[in-house]
Amino acid sequence: MRDDLDNIRAERETPYRTVASHPNQHAGLWKQIAIGIVVGHLSLGLIGAVVWMVAAQLLIGKRSINRTYF
């Protein structure tokens, strides 16, 4: 089997870019953080509202049961 060494090149075909030449790697990070905060707040608020509704139903249910017996 013969090696084809004619296509090997020492230079790069595209210019080398350093990390500093990128404009900003974290450009959209603040949007993701803001969306995470908003979605987290809304989901916790919804869970809290459901818990309060269940607790209110249990308290109202117990009071109505106590009134019927007394």
Coordinates of C-alpha atoms in Angstrom, one line a residue, residues 11-67:
E11 CA 0.4 25.7 6.4
R12 CA -3.1 26.2 7.4
E13 CA -5.8 26.8 4.8
T14 CA -7.7 29.1 7.0
P15 CA -6.1 31.9 9.1
Y16 CA -5.7 31.0 12.8
R17 CA -8.0 33.0 15.0
T18 CA -7.2 33.6 18.6
V19 CA -9.8 33.5 21.3
A20 CA -9.5 37.3 21.7
S21 CA -10.6 38.0 18.1
H22 CA -14.1 36.6 18.8
P23 CA -16.5 39.5 19.5
N24 CA -18.2 38.0 22.6
Q25 CA -18.7 34.4 23.4
H26 CA -21.3 35.1 26.0
A27 CA -23.4 37.6 24.0
G28 CA -26.7 35.8 24.5
L29 CA -26.1 34.5 28.0
W30 CA -28.0 37.3 29.7
K31 CA -31.1 36.4 27.7
Q32 CA -30.9 32.8 28.8
I33 CA -30.5 33.8 32.4
A34 CA -33.4 36.2 32.2
I35 CA -35.6 33.6 30.6
G36 CA -34.6 31.1 33.3
I37 CA -35.5 33.6 36.0
V38 CA -38.9 34.4 34.5
V39 CA -39.8 30.8 33.8
G40 CA -38.6 29.7 37.3
H41 CA -40.6 32.5 39.0
L42 CA -43.7 31.7 37.0
S43 CA -43.5 28.0 37.7
L44 CA -42.9 28.5 41.5
G45 CA -45.8 31.0 41.6
L46 CA -48.1 28.5 39.9
I47 CA -47.0 25.7 42.3
G48 CA -47.5 28.0 45.3
A49 CA -51.0 29.0 44.0
V50 CA -52.0 25.3 43.7
V51 CA -50.7 24.5 47.2
W52 CA -52.6 27.5 48.6
M53 CA -55.8 26.4 46.8
V54 CA -55.5 22.8 48.1
A55 CA -54.8 24.1 51.6
A56 CA -57.8 26.4 51.5
Q57 CA -60.0 23.6 50.2
L58 CA -58.9 21.4 53.1
L59 CA -59.5 24.1 55.7
I60 CA -62.9 25.0 54.3
G61 CA -63.8 21.4 54.0
K62 CA -62.9 20.7 57.6
R63 CA -64.8 23.7 58.8
S64 CA -67.9 22.7 56.9
I65 CA -67.6 19.1 58.3
N66 CA -67.3 20.4 61.8
R67 CA -70.3 22.7 61.4

